[in-house]
Structure formats: structure tokens, C-alpha cells
Coordinates of C-alpha atoms and ligand atoms in Angstrom, one line a residue:
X1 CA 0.0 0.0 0.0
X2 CA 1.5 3.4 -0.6
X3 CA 2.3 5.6 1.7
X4 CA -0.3 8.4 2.7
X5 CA 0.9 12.3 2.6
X6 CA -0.2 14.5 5.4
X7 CA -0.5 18.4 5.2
X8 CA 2.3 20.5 6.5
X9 CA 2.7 20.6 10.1
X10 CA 1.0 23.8 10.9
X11 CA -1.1 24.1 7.6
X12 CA -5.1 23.5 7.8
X13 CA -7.4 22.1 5.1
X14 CA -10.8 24.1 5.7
X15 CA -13.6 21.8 4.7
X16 CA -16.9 21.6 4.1
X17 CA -17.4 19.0 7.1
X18 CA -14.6 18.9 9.9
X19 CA -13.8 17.6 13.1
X20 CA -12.6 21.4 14.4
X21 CA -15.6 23.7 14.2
X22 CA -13.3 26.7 13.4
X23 CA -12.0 24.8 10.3
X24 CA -15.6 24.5 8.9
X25 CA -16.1 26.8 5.5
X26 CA -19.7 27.3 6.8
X27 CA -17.1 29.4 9.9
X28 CA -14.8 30.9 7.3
X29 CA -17.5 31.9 5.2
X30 CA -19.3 33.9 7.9
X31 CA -15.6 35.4 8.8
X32 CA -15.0 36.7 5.7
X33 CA -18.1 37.7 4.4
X34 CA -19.0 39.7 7.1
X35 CA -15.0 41.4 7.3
X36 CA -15.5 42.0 3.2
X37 CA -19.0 43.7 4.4
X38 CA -17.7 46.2 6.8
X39 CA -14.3 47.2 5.3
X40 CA -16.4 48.1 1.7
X41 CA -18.8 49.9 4.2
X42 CA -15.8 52.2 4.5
X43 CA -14.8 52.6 1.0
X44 CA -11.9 50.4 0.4
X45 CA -11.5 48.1 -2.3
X46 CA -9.9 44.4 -3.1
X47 CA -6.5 44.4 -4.2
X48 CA -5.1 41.0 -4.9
X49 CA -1.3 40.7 -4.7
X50 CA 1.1 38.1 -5.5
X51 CA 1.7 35.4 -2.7
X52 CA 5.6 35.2 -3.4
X53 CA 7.9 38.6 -3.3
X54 CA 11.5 39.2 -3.5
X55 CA 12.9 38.8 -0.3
X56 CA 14.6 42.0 0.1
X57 CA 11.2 43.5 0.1
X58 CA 10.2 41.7 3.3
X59 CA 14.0 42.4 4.7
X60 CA 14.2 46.2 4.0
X61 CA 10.2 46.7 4.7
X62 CA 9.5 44.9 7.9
X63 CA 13.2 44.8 9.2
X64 CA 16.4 42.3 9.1
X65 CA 16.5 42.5 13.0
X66 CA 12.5 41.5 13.7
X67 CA 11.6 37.6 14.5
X68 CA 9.9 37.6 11.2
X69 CA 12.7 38.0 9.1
X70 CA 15.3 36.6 11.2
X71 CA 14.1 33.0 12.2
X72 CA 10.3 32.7 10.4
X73 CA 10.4 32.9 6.8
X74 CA 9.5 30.5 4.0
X75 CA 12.9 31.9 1.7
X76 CA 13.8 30.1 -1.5
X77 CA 16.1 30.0 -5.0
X78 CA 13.8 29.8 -7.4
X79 CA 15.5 28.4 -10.6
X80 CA 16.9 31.7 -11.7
X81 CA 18.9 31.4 -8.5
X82 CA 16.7 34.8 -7.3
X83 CA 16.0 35.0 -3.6
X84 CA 11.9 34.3 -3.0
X85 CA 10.1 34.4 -0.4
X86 CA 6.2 33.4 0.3
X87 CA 4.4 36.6 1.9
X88 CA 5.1 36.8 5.8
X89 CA 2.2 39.4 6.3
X90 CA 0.6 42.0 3.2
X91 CA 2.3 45.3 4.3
X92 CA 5.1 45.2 2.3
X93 CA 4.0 43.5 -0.6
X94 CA 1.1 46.3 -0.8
X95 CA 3.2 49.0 -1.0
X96 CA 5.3 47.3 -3.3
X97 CA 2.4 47.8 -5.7
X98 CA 1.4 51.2 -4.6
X99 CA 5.0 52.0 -5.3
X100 CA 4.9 50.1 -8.7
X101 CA 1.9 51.3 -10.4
X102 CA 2.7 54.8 -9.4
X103 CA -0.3 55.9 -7.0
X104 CA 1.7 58.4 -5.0
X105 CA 1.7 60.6 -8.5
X106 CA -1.8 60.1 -10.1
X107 CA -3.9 59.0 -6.7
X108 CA -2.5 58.8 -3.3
X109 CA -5.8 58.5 -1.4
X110 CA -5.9 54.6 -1.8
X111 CA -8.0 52.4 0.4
X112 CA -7.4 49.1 -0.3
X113 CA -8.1 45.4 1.2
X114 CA -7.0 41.9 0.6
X115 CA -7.3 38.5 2.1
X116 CA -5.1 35.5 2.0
X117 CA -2.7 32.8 3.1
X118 CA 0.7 34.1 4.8
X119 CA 3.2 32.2 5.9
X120 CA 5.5 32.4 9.0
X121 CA 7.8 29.2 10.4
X122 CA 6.5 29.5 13.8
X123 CA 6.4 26.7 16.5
X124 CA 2.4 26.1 15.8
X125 CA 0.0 26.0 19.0
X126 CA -3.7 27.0 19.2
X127 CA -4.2 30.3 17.2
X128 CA -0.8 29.9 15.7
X129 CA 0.0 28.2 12.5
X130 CA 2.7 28.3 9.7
X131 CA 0.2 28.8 7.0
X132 CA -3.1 31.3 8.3
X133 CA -5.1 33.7 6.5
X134 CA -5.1 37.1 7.1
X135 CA -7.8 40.3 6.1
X136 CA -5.8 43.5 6.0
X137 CA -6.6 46.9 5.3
X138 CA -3.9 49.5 4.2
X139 CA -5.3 52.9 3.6
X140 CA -2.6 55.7 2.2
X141 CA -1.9 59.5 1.3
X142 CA -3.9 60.4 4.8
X143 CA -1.9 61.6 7.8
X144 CA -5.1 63.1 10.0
X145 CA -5.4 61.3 13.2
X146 CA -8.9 60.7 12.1
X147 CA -7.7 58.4 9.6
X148 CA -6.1 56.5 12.5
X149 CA -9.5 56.3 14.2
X150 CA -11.7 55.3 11.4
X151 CA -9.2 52.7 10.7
X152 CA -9.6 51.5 14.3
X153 CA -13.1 51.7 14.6
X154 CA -13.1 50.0 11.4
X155 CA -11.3 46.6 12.9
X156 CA -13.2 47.0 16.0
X157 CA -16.6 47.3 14.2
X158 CA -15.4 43.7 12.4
X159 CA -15.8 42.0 15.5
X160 CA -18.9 43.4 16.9
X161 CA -20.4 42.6 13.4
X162 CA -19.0 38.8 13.9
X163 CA -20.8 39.3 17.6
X164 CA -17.6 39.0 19.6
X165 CA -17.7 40.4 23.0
X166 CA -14.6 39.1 24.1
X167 CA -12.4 41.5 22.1
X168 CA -10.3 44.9 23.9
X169 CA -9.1 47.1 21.6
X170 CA -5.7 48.7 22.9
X171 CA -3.8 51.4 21.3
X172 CA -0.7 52.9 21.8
X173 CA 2.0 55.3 20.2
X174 CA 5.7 54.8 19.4
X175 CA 6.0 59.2 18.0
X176 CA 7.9 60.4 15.3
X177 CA 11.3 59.1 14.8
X178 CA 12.4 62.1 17.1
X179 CA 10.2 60.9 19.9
X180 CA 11.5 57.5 19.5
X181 CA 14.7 57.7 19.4
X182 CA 14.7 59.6 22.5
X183 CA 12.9 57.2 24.1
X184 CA 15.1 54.5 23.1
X185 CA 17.9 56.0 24.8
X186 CA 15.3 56.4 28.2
X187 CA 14.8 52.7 28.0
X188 CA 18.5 51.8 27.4
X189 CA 19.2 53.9 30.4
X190 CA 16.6 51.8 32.8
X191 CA 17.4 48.3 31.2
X192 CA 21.0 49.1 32.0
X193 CA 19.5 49.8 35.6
X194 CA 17.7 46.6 35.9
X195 CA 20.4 44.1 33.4
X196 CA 20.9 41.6 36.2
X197 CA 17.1 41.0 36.0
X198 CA 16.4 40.7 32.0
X199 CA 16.3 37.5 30.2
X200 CA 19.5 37.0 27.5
X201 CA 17.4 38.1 25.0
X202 CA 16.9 41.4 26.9
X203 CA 20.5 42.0 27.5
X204 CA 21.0 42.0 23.4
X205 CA 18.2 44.2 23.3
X206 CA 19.7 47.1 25.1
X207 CA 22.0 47.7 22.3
X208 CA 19.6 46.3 19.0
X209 CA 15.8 46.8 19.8
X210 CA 15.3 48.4 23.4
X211 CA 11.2 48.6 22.4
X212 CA 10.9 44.8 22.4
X213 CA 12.1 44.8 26.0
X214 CA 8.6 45.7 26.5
X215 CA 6.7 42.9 25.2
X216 CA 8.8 40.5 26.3
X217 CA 7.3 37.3 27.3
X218 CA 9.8 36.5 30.3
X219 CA 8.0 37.1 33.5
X220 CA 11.2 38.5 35.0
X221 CA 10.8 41.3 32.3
X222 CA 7.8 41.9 31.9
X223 CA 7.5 42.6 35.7
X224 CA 10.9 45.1 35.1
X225 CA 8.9 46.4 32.0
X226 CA 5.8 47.4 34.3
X227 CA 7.7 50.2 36.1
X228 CA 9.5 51.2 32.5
X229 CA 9.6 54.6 31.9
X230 CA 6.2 55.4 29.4
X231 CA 7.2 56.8 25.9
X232 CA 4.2 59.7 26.7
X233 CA 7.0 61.9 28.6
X234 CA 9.3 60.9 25.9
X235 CA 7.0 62.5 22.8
X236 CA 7.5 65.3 20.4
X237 CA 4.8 67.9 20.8
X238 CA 3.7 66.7 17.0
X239 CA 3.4 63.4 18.2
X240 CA 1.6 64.0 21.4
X241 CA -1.1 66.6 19.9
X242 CA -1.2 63.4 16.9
X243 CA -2.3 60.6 19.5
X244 CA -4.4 63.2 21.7
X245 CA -6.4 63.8 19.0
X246 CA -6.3 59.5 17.5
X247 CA -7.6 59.0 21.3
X248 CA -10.2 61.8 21.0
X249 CA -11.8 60.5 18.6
X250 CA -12.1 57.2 19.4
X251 CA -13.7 58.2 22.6
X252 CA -16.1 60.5 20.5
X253 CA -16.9 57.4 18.0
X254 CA -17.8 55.2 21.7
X255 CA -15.0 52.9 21.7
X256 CA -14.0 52.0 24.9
X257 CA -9.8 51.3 24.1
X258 CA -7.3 50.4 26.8
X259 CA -3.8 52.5 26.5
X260 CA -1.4 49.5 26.6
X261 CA 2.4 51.2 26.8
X262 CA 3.5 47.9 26.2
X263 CA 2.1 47.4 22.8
X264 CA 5.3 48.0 20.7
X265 CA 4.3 45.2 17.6
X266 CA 6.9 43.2 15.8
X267 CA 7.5 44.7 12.7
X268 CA 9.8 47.9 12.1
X269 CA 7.9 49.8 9.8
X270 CA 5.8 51.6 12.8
X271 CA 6.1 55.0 13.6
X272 CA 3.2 57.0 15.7
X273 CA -0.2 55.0 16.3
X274 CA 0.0 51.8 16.8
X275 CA -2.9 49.0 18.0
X276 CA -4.0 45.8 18.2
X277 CA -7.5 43.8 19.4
X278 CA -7.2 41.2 22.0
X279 CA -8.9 38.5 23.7
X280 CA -9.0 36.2 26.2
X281 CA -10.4 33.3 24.7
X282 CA -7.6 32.0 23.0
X283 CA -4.7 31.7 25.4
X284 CA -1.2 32.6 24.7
X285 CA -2.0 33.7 20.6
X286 CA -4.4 36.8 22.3
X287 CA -3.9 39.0 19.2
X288 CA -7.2 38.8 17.3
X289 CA -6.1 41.7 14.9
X290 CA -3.2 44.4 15.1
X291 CA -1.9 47.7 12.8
X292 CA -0.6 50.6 13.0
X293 CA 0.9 53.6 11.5
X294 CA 4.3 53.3 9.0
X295 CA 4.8 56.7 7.5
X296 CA 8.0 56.1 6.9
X297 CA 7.9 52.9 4.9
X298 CA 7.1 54.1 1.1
X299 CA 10.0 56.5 1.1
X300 CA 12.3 53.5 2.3
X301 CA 11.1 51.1 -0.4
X302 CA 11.9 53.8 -2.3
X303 CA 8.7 55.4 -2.9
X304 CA 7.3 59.1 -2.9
X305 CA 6.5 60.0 0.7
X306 CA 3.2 59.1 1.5
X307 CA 1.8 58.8 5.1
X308 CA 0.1 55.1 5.7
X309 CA -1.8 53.4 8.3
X310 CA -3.6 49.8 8.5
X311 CA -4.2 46.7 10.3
X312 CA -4.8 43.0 9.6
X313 CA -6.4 40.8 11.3
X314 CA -6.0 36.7 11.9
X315 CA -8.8 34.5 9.8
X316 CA -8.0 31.5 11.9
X317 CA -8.5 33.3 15.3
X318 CA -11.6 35.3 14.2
X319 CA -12.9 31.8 13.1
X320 CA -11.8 30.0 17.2
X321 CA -13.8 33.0 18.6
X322 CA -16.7 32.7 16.4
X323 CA -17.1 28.9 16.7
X324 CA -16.7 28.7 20.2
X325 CA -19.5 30.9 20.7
X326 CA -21.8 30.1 17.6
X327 CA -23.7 27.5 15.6
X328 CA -22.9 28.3 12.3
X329 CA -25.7 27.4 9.7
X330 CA -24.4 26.3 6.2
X331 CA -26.8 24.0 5.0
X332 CA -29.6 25.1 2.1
X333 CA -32.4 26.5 2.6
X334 CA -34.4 24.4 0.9
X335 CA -33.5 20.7 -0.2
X336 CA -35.7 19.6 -2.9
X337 CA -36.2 15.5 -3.0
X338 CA -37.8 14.2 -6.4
X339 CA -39.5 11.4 -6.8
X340 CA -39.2 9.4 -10.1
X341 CA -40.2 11.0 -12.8
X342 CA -40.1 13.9 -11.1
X343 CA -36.3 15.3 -11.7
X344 CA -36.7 17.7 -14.8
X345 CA -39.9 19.6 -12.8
X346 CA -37.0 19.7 -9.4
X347 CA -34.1 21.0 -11.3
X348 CA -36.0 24.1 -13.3
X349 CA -38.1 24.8 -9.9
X350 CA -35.0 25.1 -8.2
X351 CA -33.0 27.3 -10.4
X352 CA -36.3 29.3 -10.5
X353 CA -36.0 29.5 -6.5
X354 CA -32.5 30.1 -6.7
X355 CA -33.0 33.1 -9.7
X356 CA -36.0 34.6 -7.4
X357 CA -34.1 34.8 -3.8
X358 CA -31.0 34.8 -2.0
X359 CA -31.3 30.9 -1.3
X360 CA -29.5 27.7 -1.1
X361 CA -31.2 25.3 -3.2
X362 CA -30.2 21.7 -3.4
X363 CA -32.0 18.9 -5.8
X364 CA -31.1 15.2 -4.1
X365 CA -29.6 14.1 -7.9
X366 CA -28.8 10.8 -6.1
X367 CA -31.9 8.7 -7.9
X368 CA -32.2 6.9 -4.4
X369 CA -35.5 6.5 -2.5
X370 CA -37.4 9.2 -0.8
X371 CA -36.0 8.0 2.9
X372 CA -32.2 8.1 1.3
X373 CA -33.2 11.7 0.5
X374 CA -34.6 13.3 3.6
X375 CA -31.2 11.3 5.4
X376 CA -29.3 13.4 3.5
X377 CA -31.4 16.6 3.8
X378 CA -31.1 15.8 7.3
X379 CA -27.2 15.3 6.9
X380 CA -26.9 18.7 5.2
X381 CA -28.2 20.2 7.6
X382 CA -31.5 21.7 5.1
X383 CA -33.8 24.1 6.9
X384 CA -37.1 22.9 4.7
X385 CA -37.5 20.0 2.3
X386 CA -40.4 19.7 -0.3
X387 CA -40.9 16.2 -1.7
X388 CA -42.1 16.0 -5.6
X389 CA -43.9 13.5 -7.2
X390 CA -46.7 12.7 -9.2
X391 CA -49.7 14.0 -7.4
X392 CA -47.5 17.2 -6.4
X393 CA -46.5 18.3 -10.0
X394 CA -50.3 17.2 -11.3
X395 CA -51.2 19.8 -8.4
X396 CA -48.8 22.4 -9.0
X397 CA -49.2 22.7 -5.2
X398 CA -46.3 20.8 -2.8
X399 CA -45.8 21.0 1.5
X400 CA -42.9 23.0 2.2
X401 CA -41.6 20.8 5.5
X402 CA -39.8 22.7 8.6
X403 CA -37.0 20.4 9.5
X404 CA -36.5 22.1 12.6
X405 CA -39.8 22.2 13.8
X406 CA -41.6 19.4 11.8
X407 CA -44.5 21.9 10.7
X408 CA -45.3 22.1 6.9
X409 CA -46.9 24.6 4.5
X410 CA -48.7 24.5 2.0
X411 CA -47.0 26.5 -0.9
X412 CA -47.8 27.1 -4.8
X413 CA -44.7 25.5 -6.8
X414 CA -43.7 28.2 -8.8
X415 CA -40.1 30.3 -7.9
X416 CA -41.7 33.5 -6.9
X417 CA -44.2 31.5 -4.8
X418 CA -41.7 29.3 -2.6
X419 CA -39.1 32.6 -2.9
X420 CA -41.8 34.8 -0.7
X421 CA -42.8 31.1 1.7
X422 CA -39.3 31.3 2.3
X423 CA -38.8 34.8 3.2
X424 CA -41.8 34.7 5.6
X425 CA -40.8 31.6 7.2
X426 CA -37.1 32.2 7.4
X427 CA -37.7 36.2 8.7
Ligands
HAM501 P1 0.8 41.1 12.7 O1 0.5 41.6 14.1 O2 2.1 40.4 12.6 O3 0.6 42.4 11.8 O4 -0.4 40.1 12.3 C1 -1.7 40.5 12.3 C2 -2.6 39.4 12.8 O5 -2.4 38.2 12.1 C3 -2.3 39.0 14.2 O6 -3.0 39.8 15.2 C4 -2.9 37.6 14.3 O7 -4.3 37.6 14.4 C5 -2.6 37.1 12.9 N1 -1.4 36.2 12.9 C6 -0.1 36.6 12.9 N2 0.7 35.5 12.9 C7 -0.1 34.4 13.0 C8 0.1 33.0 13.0 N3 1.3 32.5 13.0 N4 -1.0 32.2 13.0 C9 -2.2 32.7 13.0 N5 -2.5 34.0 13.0 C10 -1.5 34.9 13.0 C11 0.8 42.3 10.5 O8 1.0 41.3 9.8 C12 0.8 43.7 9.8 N6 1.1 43.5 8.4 C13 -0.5 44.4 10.1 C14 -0.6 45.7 9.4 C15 -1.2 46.0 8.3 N7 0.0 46.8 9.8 C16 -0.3 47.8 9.0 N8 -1.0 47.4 8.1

């Protein structure tokens, strides 16, 4: 017998019917649907970008020194000997095309959006995988801190559309590069102060990446990072009027945000507002979304300066929240189960159903016997089920069966006819 191949460790097949709720396409579905929903409610629009980029655009863009380009990316020689890489996160490769098509010149108020697989060689655990999807949202040419908030408000309003209560947004700055490079040198100072307590990792950071130091995982640190001076006192004037107003807003717009100094993210191109949305549900992997703004990064991928801000936000961990709280119904709305000599009448009332309404119509195609077919309408999950056969068709008049309730209707067998049952039944 040969051998049988198994996905990649930390890759997920999303199926139809699956043993893990959140994996079910019913969940995904819902996910996405609703996230395409709200972020077109705002204006942007799909951009679809190439899964594989250079590698130097992920090294320059999200920094040589960050985790993600360090120890987790998928690099390879493709057979032109170039150096490949499949897509850590969207950022980058998003500017890449704003850059590349030349927006900065003929439009720079672009709102885009894009969902996808993206791929990081992490050590996979609940929430965590190697492949997972994300929806991002990059918005450019808009420097106003209102753009900041609507962008926030934007993620948070995903989740209350998805019905998650479980989800804090927290925000935070890092300033202008002014603001942070003084602030670097504060925090060098007090994690000189406190070396003999900081993890190894720590110690290198004094000199590479101080701002890690403060989302570091080490309980030894973080306690040190607790009492670590706060970047507020360390802001330019610009900076500080920027997030007053970012904050201002928010409050104005009713979202109740934590300030989380801490919240630093992993990715270099950040300067001024940054955020993220977290739970509790999911353990350790408690980012359900993040963002922020990178102002800087067009002009060092050699762009046209042009101010930027976004956010994207985990499919897999959207999908954990939603199916730990909710039944997810996939099935159709209405499975249709001929009789013989009854298929041809089934399969044009159901594309006349289907043309009339928003609904799921299935025909059972099987051939099998009437019990065979109300198993499976059953298996399916179907909400109603209307049985045609002889006396049905000679009527032009059917019973429109309530699965869930085992109540029928009488309804005329015509599209429009079952279209309006439906939508009064259904409502
Ligand atoms: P990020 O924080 O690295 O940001 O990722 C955003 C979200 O993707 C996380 O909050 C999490 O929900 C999900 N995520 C990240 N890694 C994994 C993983 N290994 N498994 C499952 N889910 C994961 C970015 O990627 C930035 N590009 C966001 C952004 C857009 N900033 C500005 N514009």
C-alpha cells in the first residue's frame, strides 16, 4: 500500500465538514463575508497581490533585525537562482504595488483590502499556524489622526459585526522618529538599571531593539517592563497633539480602548499609532487583529513619501472566537427531493427558486429512494424539504416541511411563490 501524505505541520485544510468547528467553511465563510462587508462599508477596495515577493522587500520593509525575518520565513532559490520568499504578512508587498503602479503621482488616497494565506515558520500551537489567513486593510496619502481612528473603529466594528464580546481594543504610540529615538535612549538607560534581571534576550536588546524589551514574554521582564519609563514623557509635541487627538476621537466614536504602553508590535515599519485587538479566549495567541501607522515605509522602499496606516487581522482566530460561541448554519435552505419522474420539474423549480431569492437550493440528484433523500437533507443540515412527485407536479401545489420544527406549509410551486414562503418563514 503506498504511503499516505499529510498536510504540513502547521497548515489547515478548511472543509466543508470537519472535526474542528473553526476549520468548517460554513465558519470561514461567515468570517469573511462579514470582514469584506464592513471594510467596503468604509470605502476600500480588493486588491489581490502576488503570494511570493523578493525577499529583500520583506527584509528592508519589515526589518532584518525582527523575529519575522530573522528566524520565520518561507525563503527560496527559485531556478533563476533569485532570492523568494512566500508573503510573511501584506504590508510590504502592498506598497510594493502602490510604489509600482505609481499611486503616490496620479492618486494617493488609496483604500485598499486583501485577504489571504501568509506564511511564517513558527512553533504552531492553538491560534498559531505556519500557514493562516489574514484580512488586511492598508489605507494611504492620509496623515489626520482621524484616519487613525476610522481605521480602528473600522477593525473593531469587524468584531462586533461577527458578535464578539470578548475582544479589547488597545492602542498605543511609538511618535515620530524624534520621539523614539529619545525614548530608546530612556529605556536603554533603565534596562542598564535593571540588566541583572532581564532575560539573554533582553541584554542584546539594550544595544539592537530596546522597544521589544517591553513585550517581552519572560516574566522576569515583563514585571521590570511594568515600572518602565512610558514613551508619553518621551514625545515630540507633534506626536503627542497626533495621539491626543487619535484617542479623541475614538472616545467620541464610543470605543472603549485600553492604553497599553506595552504594545510596541513586531514589525519595524511603525512610527506614531500603533494598535491591536485582543482577547482572552484563546490563550497565549491573544492578538485577534493588530496595525498601526508606518509613515516612513514608502519612502524606504523607495517610494514618494506618503503617510500610511492599517491593520490585519488573523482569519484562523476570528474563526476559534466565532465557533466557540456560535452554531454556524451552512446547509440550504431548501433541499428539494424528487421522486421518479419527477427530476426535470425539481431542477428548473430550483434554479427558479435560486434566480428569485438569496437561497441555497439543493436537488437530491442521487436517484435513491425518498428515505435516502430526507437522510441526507437531514445530513446537510437543510432548513425545509419539499418532496415532488406525481400527485405534487399534477397539483402544481407541494408541502414545504420545517426540518427544525416538523411543521409544513402548503405553498404554490412556482419560484416566486416558494421565494416569498421562504422569506416569511425564514424572517
Ligand atoms: P501582525 O500583528 O504580525 O501584523 O499580524 C496581524 C494578525 O495576524 C495577528 O494579530 C494575528 O491575528 C494574525 N497572525 C499573525 N501571525 C499568525 C500566525 N502565525 N498564526 C495565526 N495568525 C497569525 C501584520 O501582519 C501587519 N502587516 C498588520 C498591518 C497592516 N500593519 C499595518 N497594516
Amino acid at each position: 500500500m503506498s504511503e499516505i501524505l499529510h498536510a504540513v505541520k502547521g497548515m489547515n485544510d478548511v472543509l466543508p465538514e470537519t472535526a474542528e468547528a473553526f476549520l468548517s467553511t460554513a465558519v470561514w465563510d461567515k468570517v469573511i463575508d462579514t470582514a469584506r462587508r464592513v471594510i467596503e462599508g468604509y470605502g476600500y477596495r480588493q486588491v489581490l497581490i502576488p503570494i511570493v515577493e523578493e525577499t529583500a522587500l520583506f527584509a528592508r520593509g519589515i526589518g532584518e533585525g525582527t523575529d519575522i525575518v530573522s528566524k520565520e520565513m518561507y525563503t527560496f532559490s527559485d531556478r533563476g537562482e533569485r532570492s523568494l520568499t512566500l508573503r510573511p504578512e501584506g504590508t510590504a508587498g502592498c506598497v510594493r504595488a502602490f510604489i509600482e503602479h505609481g499611486f503616490a503621482k496620479t492618486d494617493p488616497v488609496q483604500k485598499w483590502w486583501y485577504i489571504g494565506p501568509m506564511f511564517r515558520a513558527e512553533r504552531p500551537q492553538k491560534g498559531r499556524y505556519r500557514q493562516f489567513y489574514q484580512i488586511g486593510a492598508e489605507l494611504y496619502g492620509a496623515s489626520d489622526p482621524a484616519a487613525d481612528a476610522e481605521v480602528i473603529v473600522m477593525m473593531w466594528r469587524i468584531c462586533q459585526a461577527l458578535g464578539l464580546k470578548d475582544v479589547t481594543p488597545r492602542v498605543n504610540t511609538l511618535g515620530d522618529k524624534e520621539s523614539r529615538d529619545r525614548y530608546r535612549d530612556v529605556l536603554r538607560g533603565y534596562m542598564r538599571a535593571n540588566v541583572d534581571t532581564l532575560c539573554d534576550a533582553c541584554k542584546a536588546r539594550i544595544e539592537t531593539n530596546p522597544l521589544r524589551f517591553l513585550d517581552c514574554k519572560n516574566p522576569a521582564c515583563k514585571e521590570v517592563a511594568r515600572k518602565a519609563p512610558d514613551i508619553m514623557e518621551s514625545l515630540s509635541a507633534q506626536s503627542r497633539a497626533h495621539f491626543d487627538k487619535v484617542t479623541t476621537y475614538l472616545r467620541d466614536c464610543g470605543l472603549a480602548y485600553v492604553r497599553d504602553a506595552a504594545l510596541v508590535r513586531g514589525l519595524d515599519y511603525y512610527s506614531e499609532t500603533t494598535f491591536e485587538l485582543t482577547t482572552s479566549a484563546l490563550g497565549a495567541q491573544d492578538a485577534v487583529g493588530g496595525g498601526g501607522r508606518y509613515d516612513g515605509l514608502i519612502e524606504e522602499l523607495g517610494g514618494t513619501p506618503t503617510p500610511a496606516i492599517g491593520f490585519a487581522m488573523g482569519v484562523e482566530r476570528l474563526a476559534l472566537l466565532v465557533a466557540a460561541t456560535q452554531q454556524v448554519a451552512s446547509g440550504p435552505h431548501l433541499f428539494i427531493a424528487p421522486m421518479a419522474g419527477a427530476e426535470s420539474f425539481a431542477l428548473q423549480l430550483a434554479d427558479a427558486v435560486r434566480t428569485g431569492g438569496p437561497y441555497r437550493v439543493e436537488v437530491d440528484v442521487t436517484g435513491r429512494k425518498l428515505k435516502g433523500q430526507m437522510r441526507r437533507a437531514d445530513k446537510v443540515g437543510a432548513r425545509f424539504a419539499l418532496v415532488l412527485g406525481e400527485d405534487e407536479i399534477a397539483r402544481r401545489h407541494g408541502n414545504l416541511k420545517d426540518l427544525r420544527v416538523s411543521s409544513t406549509s402548503d405553498v404554490a410551486l412556482t419560484g416566486d411563490a416558494i421565494c416569498a414562503a421562504l422569506a416569511k418563514l425564514i424572517a
